């Protein structure tokens, strides 16, 4: 199976964009992406990193974005973990802490 990663994905404050991913993501120092909880699938709205609230044009949008976020974020983390294991003999940052917003809390 192939996923064409051609757009940004967001649901609630969970966000992923290949253009906004930090340039040093594959490095010893960069943290891993915080992974979304299973409850992400219940969200029906979007909050962009600039704080703007967006709505889905299609009723299937939330499920599609939840699927992509729940597949891409762990896949990117696995790739980064593999890099760190092979190229970071002096240790690496394995913290699942990187997010695209100031905070993932939705009531700030």
mmCIF file of N, CA, C and O in Angstrom, residues 52-105:
data_model
loop_
_atom_site.group_PDB
_atom_site.id
_atom_site.type_symbol
_atom_site.label_atom_id
_atom_site.label_comp_id
_atom_site.label_asym_id
_atom_site.label_seq_id
_atom_site.Cartn_x
_atom_site.Cartn_y
_atom_site.Cartn_z
ATOM 1 N N UNK A 52 -5.953 29.550 13.911
ATOM 2 C CA UNK A 52 -7.208 29.660 13.168
ATOM 3 C C UNK A 52 -7.999 28.353 13.241
ATOM 4 O O UNK A 52 -7.427 27.269 13.233
ATOM 5 N N UNK A 53 -9.315 28.507 13.354
ATOM 6 C CA UNK A 53 -10.215 27.357 13.408
ATOM 7 C C UNK A 53 -10.737 27.098 12.000
ATOM 8 O O UNK A 53 -11.200 28.011 11.320
ATOM 9 N N UNK A 54 -10.661 25.849 11.599
ATOM 10 C CA UNK A 54 -11.083 25.467 10.252
ATOM 11 C C UNK A 54 -12.154 24.390 10.337
ATOM 12 O O UNK A 54 -12.243 23.670 11.324
ATOM 13 N N UNK A 55 -12.952 24.299 9.298
ATOM 14 C CA UNK A 55 -13.980 23.264 9.251
ATOM 15 C C UNK A 55 -13.700 22.330 8.088
ATOM 16 O O UNK A 55 -13.057 22.705 7.104
ATOM 17 N N UNK A 56 -14.190 21.130 8.206
ATOM 18 C CA UNK A 56 -14.038 20.156 7.138
ATOM 19 C C UNK A 56 -15.100 20.392 6.075
ATOM 20 O O UNK A 56 -16.248 20.676 6.388
ATOM 21 N N UNK A 57 -14.719 20.246 4.823
ATOM 22 C CA UNK A 57 -15.661 20.413 3.719
ATOM 23 C C UNK A 57 -16.491 19.154 3.502
ATOM 24 O O UNK A 57 -17.612 19.225 3.042
ATOM 25 N N UNK A 58 -15.906 17.996 3.839
ATOM 26 C CA UNK A 58 -16.597 16.726 3.669
ATOM 27 C C UNK A 58 -16.835 16.063 5.018
ATOM 28 O O UNK A 58 -15.998 16.179 5.927
ATOM 29 N N UNK A 59 -17.935 15.334 5.150
ATOM 30 C CA UNK A 59 -18.240 14.637 6.400
ATOM 31 C C UNK A 59 -17.202 13.559 6.702
ATOM 32 O O UNK A 59 -16.979 13.207 7.863
ATOM 33 N N UNK A 60 -16.532 13.044 5.681
ATOM 34 C CA UNK A 60 -15.513 12.003 5.882
ATOM 35 C C UNK A 60 -14.155 12.585 6.278
ATOM 36 O O UNK A 60 -13.243 11.836 6.616
ATOM 37 N N UNK A 61 -14.008 13.888 6.262
ATOM 38 C CA UNK A 61 -12.741 14.541 6.566
ATOM 39 C C UNK A 61 -12.125 14.164 7.896
ATOM 40 O O UNK A 61 -10.948 13.799 7.957
ATOM 41 N N UNK A 62 -12.876 14.231 9.008
ATOM 42 C CA UNK A 62 -12.270 13.894 10.295
ATOM 43 C C UNK A 62 -11.700 12.477 10.351
ATOM 44 O O UNK A 62 -10.598 12.273 10.859
ATOM 45 N N UNK A 63 -12.417 11.506 9.819
ATOM 46 C CA UNK A 63 -11.911 10.127 9.842
ATOM 47 C C UNK A 63 -10.656 9.995 8.991
ATOM 48 O O UNK A 63 -9.709 9.306 9.361
ATOM 49 N N UNK A 64 -10.633 10.638 7.852
ATOM 50 C CA UNK A 64 -9.463 10.568 6.977
ATOM 51 C C UNK A 64 -8.244 11.207 7.638
ATOM 52 O O UNK A 64 -7.139 10.670 7.585
ATOM 53 N N UNK A 65 -8.435 12.356 8.244
ATOM 54 C CA UNK A 65 -7.325 13.026 8.917
ATOM 55 C C UNK A 65 -6.856 12.226 10.130
ATOM 56 O O UNK A 65 -5.653 12.128 10.383
ATOM 57 N N UNK A 66 -7.803 11.644 10.884
ATOM 58 C CA UNK A 66 -7.423 10.808 12.038
ATOM 59 C C UNK A 66 -6.588 9.617 11.563
ATOM 60 O O UNK A 66 -5.556 9.297 12.156
ATOM 61 N N UNK A 67 -7.021 8.974 10.487
ATOM 62 C CA UNK A 67 -6.272 7.837 9.961
ATOM 63 C C UNK A 67 -4.858 8.250 9.577
ATOM 64 O O UNK A 67 -3.881 7.591 9.937
ATOM 65 N N UNK A 68 -4.731 9.337 8.839
ATOM 66 C CA UNK A 68 -3.413 9.772 8.376
ATOM 67 C C UNK A 68 -2.512 10.169 9.545
ATOM 68 O O UNK A 68 -1.338 9.802 9.573
ATOM 69 N N UNK A 69 -3.035 10.909 10.496
ATOM 70 C CA UNK A 69 -2.229 11.304 11.659
ATOM 71 C C UNK A 69 -1.784 10.083 12.457
ATOM 72 O O UNK A 69 -0.629 10.003 12.891
ATOM 73 N N UNK A 70 -2.691 9.131 12.627
ATOM 74 C CA UNK A 70 -2.367 7.940 13.421
ATOM 75 C C UNK A 70 -1.449 6.976 12.671
ATOM 76 O O UNK A 70 -0.874 6.078 13.297
ATOM 77 N N UNK A 71 -1.300 7.131 11.381
ATOM 78 C CA UNK A 71 -0.371 6.307 10.606
ATOM 79 C C UNK A 71 0.959 7.013 10.375
ATOM 80 O O UNK A 71 2.025 6.414 10.534
ATOM 81 N N UNK A 72 0.913 8.275 9.985
ATOM 82 C CA UNK A 72 2.134 8.992 9.624
ATOM 83 C C UNK A 72 3.021 9.330 10.816
ATOM 84 O O UNK A 72 4.248 9.200 10.725
ATOM 85 N N UNK A 73 2.444 9.781 11.903
ATOM 86 C CA UNK A 73 3.266 10.188 13.046
ATOM 87 C C UNK A 73 4.074 9.000 13.591
ATOM 88 O O UNK A 73 5.294 9.111 13.725
ATOM 89 N N UNK A 74 3.456 7.843 13.863
ATOM 90 C CA UNK A 74 4.281 6.710 14.311
ATOM 91 C C UNK A 74 5.286 6.246 13.251
ATOM 92 O O UNK A 74 6.404 5.844 13.598
ATOM 93 N N UNK A 75 4.927 6.313 11.979
ATOM 94 C CA UNK A 75 5.865 5.907 10.921
ATOM 95 C C UNK A 75 7.081 6.832 10.885
ATOM 96 O O UNK A 75 8.225 6.373 10.753
ATOM 97 N N UNK A 76 6.856 8.133 11.010
ATOM 98 C CA UNK A 76 7.974 9.074 11.055
ATOM 99 C C UNK A 76 8.835 8.829 12.293
ATOM 100 O O UNK A 76 10.065 8.897 12.228
ATOM 101 N N UNK A 77 8.195 8.536 13.412
ATOM 102 C CA UNK A 77 8.953 8.244 14.632
ATOM 103 C C UNK A 77 9.795 6.981 14.472
ATOM 104 O O UNK A 77 10.941 6.937 14.919
ATOM 105 N N UNK A 78 9.242 5.958 13.840
ATOM 106 C CA UNK A 78 10.023 4.729 13.620
ATOM 107 C C UNK A 78 11.240 5.017 12.750
ATOM 108 O O UNK A 78 12.344 4.511 13.001
ATOM 109 N N UNK A 79 11.068 5.837 11.719
ATOM 110 C CA UNK A 79 12.200 6.198 10.860
ATOM 111 C C UNK A 79 13.250 6.966 11.653
ATOM 112 O O UNK A 79 14.454 6.707 11.530
ATOM 113 N N UNK A 80 12.824 7.893 12.486
ATOM 114 C CA UNK A 80 13.756 8.673 13.293
ATOM 115 C C UNK A 80 14.456 7.790 14.327
ATOM 116 O O UNK A 80 15.656 7.928 14.562
ATOM 117 N N UNK A 81 13.713 6.876 14.949
ATOM 118 C CA UNK A 81 14.323 5.959 15.915
ATOM 119 C C UNK A 81 15.379 5.087 15.234
ATOM 120 O O UNK A 81 16.453 4.853 15.798
ATOM 121 N N UNK A 82 15.100 4.614 14.042
ATOM 122 C CA UNK A 82 16.065 3.801 13.299
ATOM 123 C C UNK A 82 17.333 4.610 13.026
ATOM 124 O O UNK A 82 18.447 4.135 13.240
ATOM 125 N N UNK A 83 17.156 5.855 12.586
ATOM 126 C CA UNK A 83 18.297 6.737 12.343
ATOM 127 C C UNK A 83 19.125 6.901 13.624
ATOM 128 O O UNK A 83 20.340 6.773 13.612
ATOM 129 N N UNK A 84 18.440 7.189 14.728
ATOM 130 C CA UNK A 84 19.129 7.426 16.004
ATOM 131 C C UNK A 84 19.906 6.181 16.452
ATOM 132 O O UNK A 84 21.033 6.286 16.938
ATOM 133 N N UNK A 85 19.303 5.008 16.287
ATOM 134 C CA UNK A 85 19.979 3.771 16.682
ATOM 135 C C UNK A 85 21.246 3.532 15.861
ATOM 136 O O UNK A 85 22.239 3.025 16.370
ATOM 137 N N UNK A 86 21.226 3.907 14.599
ATOM 138 C CA UNK A 86 22.351 3.644 13.689
ATOM 139 C C UNK A 86 23.417 4.742 13.701
ATOM 140 O O UNK A 86 24.571 4.474 13.388
ATOM 141 N N UNK A 87 23.044 5.985 14.045
ATOM 142 C CA UNK A 87 23.953 7.116 13.863
ATOM 143 C C UNK A 87 24.237 7.950 15.111
ATOM 144 O O UNK A 87 24.884 8.983 15.005
ATOM 145 N N UNK A 88 23.754 7.525 16.258
ATOM 146 C CA UNK A 88 23.940 8.334 17.468
ATOM 147 C C UNK A 88 24.621 7.521 18.571
ATOM 148 O O UNK A 88 23.981 7.171 19.582
ATOM 149 N N UNK A 89 25.906 7.238 18.428
ATOM 150 C CA UNK A 89 26.602 6.400 19.409
ATOM 151 C C UNK A 89 26.718 7.044 20.793
ATOM 152 O O UNK A 89 26.885 6.341 21.793
ATOM 153 N N UNK A 90 26.593 8.363 20.878
ATOM 154 C CA UNK A 90 26.723 9.062 22.161
ATOM 155 C C UNK A 90 25.373 9.393 22.792
ATOM 156 O O UNK A 90 25.282 10.243 23.664
ATOM 157 N N UNK A 91 24.317 8.757 22.308
ATOM 158 C CA UNK A 91 22.985 8.999 22.850
ATOM 159 C C UNK A 91 22.143 9.862 21.925
ATOM 160 O O UNK A 91 22.664 10.536 21.039
ATOM 161 N N UNK A 92 20.853 9.804 22.137
ATOM 162 C CA UNK A 92 19.919 10.538 21.294
ATOM 163 C C UNK A 92 18.694 10.937 22.098
ATOM 164 O O UNK A 92 18.438 10.407 23.182
ATOM 165 N N UNK A 93 17.945 11.858 21.555
ATOM 166 C CA UNK A 93 16.713 12.325 22.173
ATOM 167 C C UNK A 93 15.572 11.422 21.700
ATOM 168 O O UNK A 93 15.152 11.501 20.551
ATOM 169 N N UNK A 94 15.095 10.572 22.600
ATOM 170 C CA UNK A 94 13.989 9.672 22.282
ATOM 171 C C UNK A 94 12.677 10.144 22.913
ATOM 172 O O UNK A 94 11.727 9.383 23.012
ATOM 173 N N UNK A 95 12.629 11.401 23.323
ATOM 174 C CA UNK A 95 11.413 11.926 23.933
ATOM 175 C C UNK A 95 10.332 12.166 22.892
ATOM 176 O O UNK A 95 10.582 12.776 21.864
ATOM 177 N N UNK A 96 9.131 11.694 23.173
ATOM 178 C CA UNK A 96 7.982 11.904 22.281
ATOM 179 C C UNK A 96 7.329 13.231 22.658
ATOM 180 O O UNK A 96 6.247 13.266 23.225
ATOM 181 N N UNK A 97 8.008 14.327 22.353
ATOM 182 C CA UNK A 97 7.558 15.622 22.858
ATOM 183 C C UNK A 97 7.280 16.666 21.786
ATOM 184 O O UNK A 97 6.711 17.712 22.078
ATOM 185 N N UNK A 98 7.683 16.433 20.543
ATOM 186 C CA UNK A 98 7.573 17.493 19.540
ATOM 187 C C UNK A 98 6.144 17.629 19.032
ATOM 188 O O UNK A 98 5.521 16.659 18.619
ATOM 189 N N UNK A 99 5.628 18.854 19.085
ATOM 190 C CA UNK A 99 4.312 19.197 18.545
ATOM 191 C C UNK A 99 4.455 20.468 17.714
ATOM 192 O O UNK A 99 5.445 21.180 17.830
ATOM 193 N N UNK A 100 3.474 20.770 16.915
ATOM 194 C CA UNK A 100 3.539 21.932 16.032
ATOM 195 C C UNK A 100 2.901 23.175 16.644
ATOM 196 O O UNK A 100 3.070 24.266 16.133
ATOM 197 N N UNK A 101 2.150 23.015 17.724
ATOM 198 C CA UNK A 101 1.519 24.123 18.446
ATOM 199 C C UNK A 101 2.360 24.462 19.665
ATOM 200 O O UNK A 101 3.230 23.696 20.061
ATOM 201 N N UNK A 102 2.073 25.575 20.285
ATOM 202 C CA UNK A 102 2.712 25.920 21.555
ATOM 203 C C UNK A 102 2.366 24.881 22.617
ATOM 204 O O UNK A 102 3.178 24.539 23.452
ATOM 205 N N UNK A 103 1.129 24.412 22.568
ATOM 206 C CA UNK A 103 0.631 23.422 23.521
ATOM 207 C C UNK A 103 -0.397 22.560 22.797
ATOM 208 O O UNK A 103 -1.062 23.035 21.877
ATOM 209 N N UNK A 104 -0.552 21.330 23.217
ATOM 210 C CA UNK A 104 -1.561 20.466 22.605
ATOM 211 C C UNK A 104 -2.902 20.611 23.304
ATOM 212 O O UNK A 104 -3.923 20.173 22.819
ATOM 213 N N UNK A 105 -2.909 21.266 24.472
ATOM 214 C CA UNK A 105 -4.160 21.490 25.201
ATOM 215 C C UNK A 105 -5.062 22.386 24.378
ATOM 216 O O UNK A 105 -4.634 23.411 23.875
#
